[in-house]
Amino acid sequence: MVDQKIRKPEIIAVSKTFDIEHIKPVLEYGHKNFGENKIQEAISKWTDVKKEHIDIKLHMLGKVQTNKVKFLIPLFDYLHSLDNLKLAEKISKEEVKKNKKIKIFIQVNLGEEEQKNGINLKDFDNFYYECKKNLNLDIIGLMCLPPQNENPEKFFQKLKECSDKFGLKDLSMGMSNDYDVACKFGSTFLRIGTKIFGERG
Ligand SMILES: *Cc1c(COP(=O)(O)O)cnc(C)c1O
């Protein structure tokens, strides 16, 4: 059933592959949340811009190698793709070192063959408590990427159920093609690229 008391979701403008000139109109309009999927690209695009616009929030959506965590923590405010313990441990250490914490979504693999990234549901309990209790990470919610060309409803539903079970507040789900569906299932962060910036080259 559709939850009637859902919060209005935040929109993350996914600016990956676009240069800062292309992003500027959205930035100058006053939009605050931007998403990227590569650390190196984000460093060159956002380091200076973020100093000029201190209230911008940067969201890392892509896979992060452990050797890039030292760059992730200073620049980004959110990570949407935590899916392994090595990465969690590295983030925990780096957060202490840099005296900065980022908000984190655990990426969940909802059991479909096509999906390779993400923690399996059967391992979720252990992973979540390890991150939260032992590594002291600020886990705010769950993220999923439903397989393309499939109806996303059952994936959003499953993610919402898992999120409720663990009392998590945020859900990162919904992209240009399925954000309306994601809203019905209680998404709190929509990740929209194409519908804002146009087709990527
Ligand atoms: C690129 C990307 C998006 C945005 O996709 P669109 O279909 O262009 O809206 C959202 N989430 C993730 C993880 C992405 O890599």
mmCIF file of C-alpha atoms and ligand atoms in Angstrom:
data_model
loop_
_atom_site.group_PDB
_atom_site.id
_atom_site.type_symbol
_atom_site.label_atom_id
_atom_site.label_comp_id
_atom_site.label_asym_id
_atom_site.label_seq_id
_atom_site.Cartn_x
_atom_site.Cartn_y
_atom_site.Cartn_z
ATOM 1 C CA MET A 1 0.000 0.000 0.000
ATOM 2 C CA VAL A 2 1.024 3.546 -0.584
ATOM 3 C CA ASP A 3 2.171 5.357 2.526
ATOM 4 C CA GLN A 4 0.183 8.562 2.929
ATOM 5 C CA LYS A 5 2.543 10.269 5.349
ATOM 6 C CA ILE A 6 5.605 10.244 3.148
ATOM 7 C CA ARG A 7 8.068 13.102 3.318
ATOM 8 C CA LYS A 8 8.725 15.235 0.303
ATOM 9 C CA PRO A 9 11.864 13.730 -1.279
ATOM 10 C CA GLU A 10 15.074 15.621 -1.924
ATOM 11 C CA ILE A 11 16.223 15.783 -5.532
ATOM 12 C CA ILE A 12 19.847 15.017 -6.265
ATOM 13 C CA ALA A 13 20.846 16.540 -9.599
ATOM 14 C CA VAL A 14 23.152 13.868 -11.020
ATOM 15 C CA SER A 15 25.774 15.884 -12.868
ATOM 16 C CA LYS A 16 28.251 13.114 -13.735
ATOM 17 C CA THR A 17 29.928 13.521 -17.157
ATOM 18 C CA PHE A 18 28.724 17.140 -17.502
ATOM 19 C CA ASP A 19 31.196 19.981 -17.081
ATOM 20 C CA ILE A 20 30.611 22.777 -14.640
ATOM 21 C CA GLU A 21 29.433 25.226 -17.337
ATOM 22 C CA HIS A 22 26.534 22.894 -18.093
ATOM 23 C CA ILE A 23 25.744 22.513 -14.395
ATOM 24 C CA LYS A 24 25.917 26.249 -13.586
ATOM 25 C CA PRO A 25 22.316 27.211 -14.388
ATOM 26 C CA VAL A 26 21.061 24.632 -11.882
ATOM 27 C CA LEU A 27 23.663 25.748 -9.349
ATOM 28 C CA GLU A 28 22.800 29.414 -9.777
ATOM 29 C CA TYR A 29 19.105 28.671 -9.534
ATOM 30 C CA GLY A 30 19.929 27.621 -5.994
ATOM 31 C CA HIS A 31 19.831 23.850 -6.178
ATOM 32 C CA LYS A 32 21.862 22.291 -3.341
ATOM 33 C CA ASN A 33 22.201 18.530 -3.910
ATOM 34 C CA PHE A 34 24.441 17.207 -6.682
ATOM 35 C CA GLY A 35 25.491 13.649 -7.502
ATOM 36 C CA GLU A 36 28.652 12.248 -9.059
ATOM 37 C CA ASN A 37 29.934 8.728 -9.620
ATOM 38 C CA LYS A 38 33.703 9.174 -9.999
ATOM 39 C CA ILE A 39 35.986 10.654 -7.348
ATOM 40 C CA GLN A 40 38.582 12.017 -9.749
ATOM 41 C CA GLU A 41 36.009 13.788 -11.914
ATOM 42 C CA ALA A 42 34.321 15.218 -8.831
ATOM 43 C CA ILE A 43 37.567 16.593 -7.403
ATOM 44 C CA SER A 44 38.328 18.598 -10.525
ATOM 45 C CA LYS A 45 34.741 19.809 -11.009
ATOM 46 C CA TRP A 46 33.650 20.588 -7.469
ATOM 47 C CA THR A 47 36.649 21.484 -5.258
ATOM 48 C CA ASP A 48 36.604 25.201 -6.080
ATOM 49 C CA VAL A 49 32.845 25.473 -6.649
ATOM 50 C CA LYS A 50 32.190 23.979 -3.233
ATOM 51 C CA LYS A 51 34.375 26.622 -1.590
ATOM 52 C CA GLU A 52 32.295 29.354 -3.216
ATOM 53 C CA HIS A 53 28.967 27.658 -2.455
ATOM 54 C CA ILE A 54 29.457 26.279 1.026
ATOM 55 C CA ASP A 55 25.917 24.945 1.390
ATOM 56 C CA ILE A 56 26.153 22.540 -1.540
ATOM 57 C CA LYS A 57 25.873 18.850 -0.669
ATOM 58 C CA LEU A 58 27.776 16.378 -2.807
ATOM 59 C CA HIS A 59 26.562 12.807 -3.144
ATOM 60 C CA MET A 60 28.806 9.936 -4.259
ATOM 61 C CA LEU A 61 26.670 7.438 -6.140
ATOM 62 C CA GLY A 62 29.236 5.147 -7.733
ATOM 63 C CA LYS A 63 31.559 2.429 -6.575
ATOM 64 C CA VAL A 64 34.422 3.686 -4.398
ATOM 65 C CA GLN A 65 37.832 1.999 -4.267
ATOM 66 C CA THR A 66 39.347 1.936 -0.785
ATOM 67 C CA ASN A 67 42.397 3.874 -1.964
ATOM 68 C CA LYS A 68 40.086 6.786 -2.924
ATOM 69 C CA VAL A 69 38.461 7.128 0.496
ATOM 70 C CA LYS A 70 40.982 9.778 1.537
ATOM 71 C CA PHE A 71 39.553 11.985 -1.232
ATOM 72 C CA LEU A 72 35.941 10.974 -0.660
ATOM 73 C CA ILE A 73 35.670 12.126 2.957
ATOM 74 C CA PRO A 74 36.836 15.745 2.565
ATOM 75 C CA LEU A 75 34.810 16.499 -0.582
ATOM 76 C CA PHE A 76 31.567 14.539 -0.228
ATOM 77 C CA ASP A 77 28.670 14.791 2.226
ATOM 78 C CA TYR A 78 26.859 11.565 1.339
ATOM 79 C CA LEU A 79 27.807 8.123 0.054
ATOM 80 C CA HIS A 80 25.030 6.053 -1.533
ATOM 81 C CA SER A 81 26.968 2.927 -2.447
ATOM 82 C CA LEU A 82 28.484 1.344 0.659
ATOM 83 C CA ASP A 83 28.479 -2.397 -0.038
ATOM 84 C CA ASN A 84 31.496 -4.047 1.559
ATOM 85 C CA LEU A 85 33.275 -4.261 4.878
ATOM 86 C CA LYS A 86 36.708 -3.241 3.633
ATOM 87 C CA LEU A 87 35.266 0.033 2.399
ATOM 88 C CA ALA A 88 33.336 0.532 5.640
ATOM 89 C CA GLU A 89 36.481 0.015 7.722
ATOM 90 C CA LYS A 90 38.478 2.398 5.583
ATOM 91 C CA ILE A 91 35.776 5.090 5.832
ATOM 92 C CA SER A 92 35.626 4.686 9.591
ATOM 93 C CA LYS A 93 39.404 5.191 9.928
ATOM 94 C CA GLU A 94 39.486 8.101 7.511
ATOM 95 C CA GLU A 95 36.596 9.850 9.277
ATOM 96 C CA VAL A 96 38.516 9.792 12.541
ATOM 97 C CA LYS A 97 41.659 11.032 10.825
ATOM 98 C CA LYS A 98 39.877 13.900 9.036
ATOM 99 C CA ASN A 99 37.496 14.577 11.928
ATOM 100 C CA LYS A 100 34.551 14.603 9.505
ATOM 101 C CA LYS A 101 31.626 12.248 9.109
ATOM 102 C CA ILE A 102 29.578 11.681 5.985
ATOM 103 C CA LYS A 103 26.034 10.342 5.759
ATOM 104 C CA ILE A 104 25.888 6.864 4.310
ATOM 105 C CA PHE A 105 23.408 4.657 2.464
ATOM 106 C CA ILE A 106 24.021 0.925 2.309
ATOM 107 C CA GLN A 107 23.486 -0.340 -1.227
ATOM 108 C CA VAL A 108 21.334 -3.459 -1.170
ATOM 109 C CA ASN A 109 21.277 -6.206 -3.766
ATOM 110 C CA LEU A 110 17.683 -7.319 -3.813
ATOM 111 C CA GLY A 111 18.451 -10.775 -5.093
ATOM 112 C CA GLU A 112 18.235 -10.412 -8.839
ATOM 113 C CA GLU A 113 20.944 -12.038 -10.929
ATOM 114 C CA GLU A 114 21.640 -8.950 -13.004
ATOM 115 C CA GLN A 115 22.569 -6.971 -9.936
ATOM 116 C CA LYS A 116 26.119 -7.429 -8.808
ATOM 117 C CA ASN A 117 26.718 -4.528 -6.485
ATOM 118 C CA GLY A 118 25.201 -4.333 -3.065
ATOM 119 C CA ILE A 119 24.889 -6.300 0.146
ATOM 120 C CA ASN A 120 22.629 -9.344 -0.086
ATOM 121 C CA LEU A 121 19.554 -9.203 2.119
ATOM 122 C CA LYS A 122 20.634 -12.283 4.069
ATOM 123 C CA ASP A 123 23.886 -10.556 5.054
ATOM 124 C CA PHE A 124 22.285 -7.227 5.796
ATOM 125 C CA ASP A 125 21.770 -7.632 9.575
ATOM 126 C CA ASN A 126 25.396 -8.382 10.304
ATOM 127 C CA PHE A 127 26.739 -5.780 7.952
ATOM 128 C CA TYR A 128 24.483 -3.052 9.278
ATOM 129 C CA TYR A 129 25.349 -3.665 12.921
ATOM 130 C CA GLU A 130 29.041 -3.892 12.147
ATOM 131 C CA CYS A 131 28.910 -0.508 10.385
ATOM 132 C CA LYS A 132 26.787 1.144 13.022
ATOM 133 C CA LYS A 133 28.023 -0.267 16.313
ATOM 134 C CA ASN A 134 31.620 -1.221 15.689
ATOM 135 C CA LEU A 135 32.674 1.238 13.012
ATOM 136 C CA ASN A 136 30.467 4.088 14.198
ATOM 137 C CA LEU A 137 29.341 5.039 10.683
ATOM 138 C CA ASP A 138 26.375 7.356 10.208
ATOM 139 C CA ILE A 139 24.122 4.966 8.289
ATOM 140 C CA ILE A 140 21.012 6.936 7.326
ATOM 141 C CA GLY A 141 19.328 4.527 4.944
ATOM 142 C CA LEU A 142 19.291 2.121 2.031
ATOM 143 C CA MET A 143 19.885 2.469 -1.680
ATOM 144 C CA CYS A 144 18.968 0.216 -4.591
ATOM 145 C CA LEU A 145 19.389 0.154 -8.341
ATOM 146 C CA PRO A 146 16.642 -2.043 -9.819
ATOM 147 C CA PRO A 147 17.610 -3.967 -12.956
ATOM 148 C CA GLN A 148 16.813 -2.025 -16.125
ATOM 149 C CA ASN A 149 13.821 -3.137 -18.213
ATOM 150 C CA GLU A 150 12.047 -4.563 -15.200
ATOM 151 C CA ASN A 151 9.157 -3.143 -13.268
ATOM 152 C CA PRO A 152 10.888 -1.442 -10.316
ATOM 153 C CA GLU A 153 7.888 -1.660 -7.965
ATOM 154 C CA LYS A 154 8.765 -4.893 -6.219
ATOM 155 C CA PHE A 155 12.348 -3.677 -5.676
ATOM 156 C CA PHE A 156 11.232 -0.375 -4.167
ATOM 157 C CA GLN A 157 8.715 -2.237 -2.034
ATOM 158 C CA LYS A 158 11.374 -4.652 -0.730
ATOM 159 C CA LEU A 159 13.773 -1.831 0.040
ATOM 160 C CA LYS A 160 11.090 0.077 1.899
ATOM 161 C CA GLU A 161 10.236 -3.025 3.944
ATOM 162 C CA CYS A 162 13.852 -3.622 4.876
ATOM 163 C CA SER A 163 14.275 0.036 5.762
ATOM 164 C CA ASP A 164 11.210 -0.018 8.037
ATOM 165 C CA LYS A 165 12.349 -3.223 9.706
ATOM 166 C CA PHE A 166 15.594 -1.575 10.787
ATOM 167 C CA GLY A 167 14.041 1.777 11.569
ATOM 168 C CA LEU A 168 16.060 3.616 8.955
ATOM 169 C CA LYS A 169 14.769 7.004 7.859
ATOM 170 C CA ASP A 170 16.089 7.517 4.357
ATOM 171 C CA LEU A 171 15.649 5.724 1.063
ATOM 172 C CA SER A 172 17.757 6.500 -1.994
ATOM 173 C CA MET A 173 15.726 5.202 -4.904
ATOM 174 C CA GLY A 174 14.294 6.497 -8.143
ATOM 175 C CA MET A 175 16.031 7.874 -11.234
ATOM 176 C CA SER A 176 14.834 9.743 -14.346
ATOM 177 C CA ASN A 177 12.754 6.804 -15.551
ATOM 178 C CA ASP A 178 11.146 5.661 -12.341
ATOM 179 C CA TYR A 179 11.196 8.524 -9.837
ATOM 180 C CA ASP A 180 7.400 8.753 -9.773
ATOM 181 C CA VAL A 181 7.139 5.099 -8.775
ATOM 182 C CA ALA A 182 9.906 5.533 -6.181
ATOM 183 C CA CYS A 183 7.969 8.405 -4.610
ATOM 184 C CA LYS A 184 4.969 6.139 -4.051
ATOM 185 C CA PHE A 185 7.173 3.768 -2.084
ATOM 186 C CA GLY A 186 8.580 6.427 0.194
ATOM 187 C CA SER A 187 11.810 7.502 -1.473
ATOM 188 C CA THR A 188 13.480 10.405 0.347
ATOM 189 C CA PHE A 189 16.323 10.979 -2.156
ATOM 190 C CA LEU A 190 15.669 10.852 -5.907
ATOM 191 C CA ARG A 191 18.771 10.645 -8.101
ATOM 192 C CA ILE A 192 17.907 12.466 -11.321
ATOM 193 C CA GLY A 193 20.406 12.955 -14.146
ATOM 194 C CA THR A 194 18.956 12.862 -17.651
ATOM 195 C CA LYS A 195 15.674 14.578 -16.798
ATOM 196 C CA ILE A 196 17.616 17.600 -15.488
ATOM 197 C CA PHE A 197 20.761 17.835 -17.614
ATOM 198 C CA GLY A 198 19.760 15.946 -20.793
ATOM 199 C CA GLU A 199 21.240 12.816 -22.323
ATOM 200 C CA ARG A 200 24.823 11.989 -21.397
ATOM 201 C CA GLY A 201 27.274 11.766 -24.281
HETATM 202 C C1 LIG B 1 23.742 8.061 -13.339
HETATM 203 C C2 LIG B 1 23.045 7.642 -12.127
HETATM 204 C C3 LIG B 1 21.771 8.136 -11.828
HETATM 205 C C4 LIG B 1 21.000 9.111 -12.727
HETATM 206 O O1 LIG B 1 20.465 8.410 -13.804
HETATM 207 P P1 LIG B 1 19.390 9.089 -14.801
HETATM 208 O O2 LIG B 1 18.740 7.923 -15.438
HETATM 209 O O3 LIG B 1 20.173 9.908 -15.776
HETATM 210 O O4 LIG B 1 18.458 9.903 -14.004
HETATM 211 C C5 LIG B 1 21.197 7.737 -10.640
HETATM 212 N N1 LIG B 1 21.801 6.853 -9.814
HETATM 213 C C6 LIG B 1 23.018 6.350 -10.071
HETATM 214 C C7 LIG B 1 23.644 5.406 -9.103
HETATM 215 C C8 LIG B 1 23.677 6.719 -11.245
HETATM 216 O O5 LIG B 1 24.886 6.192 -11.506
#
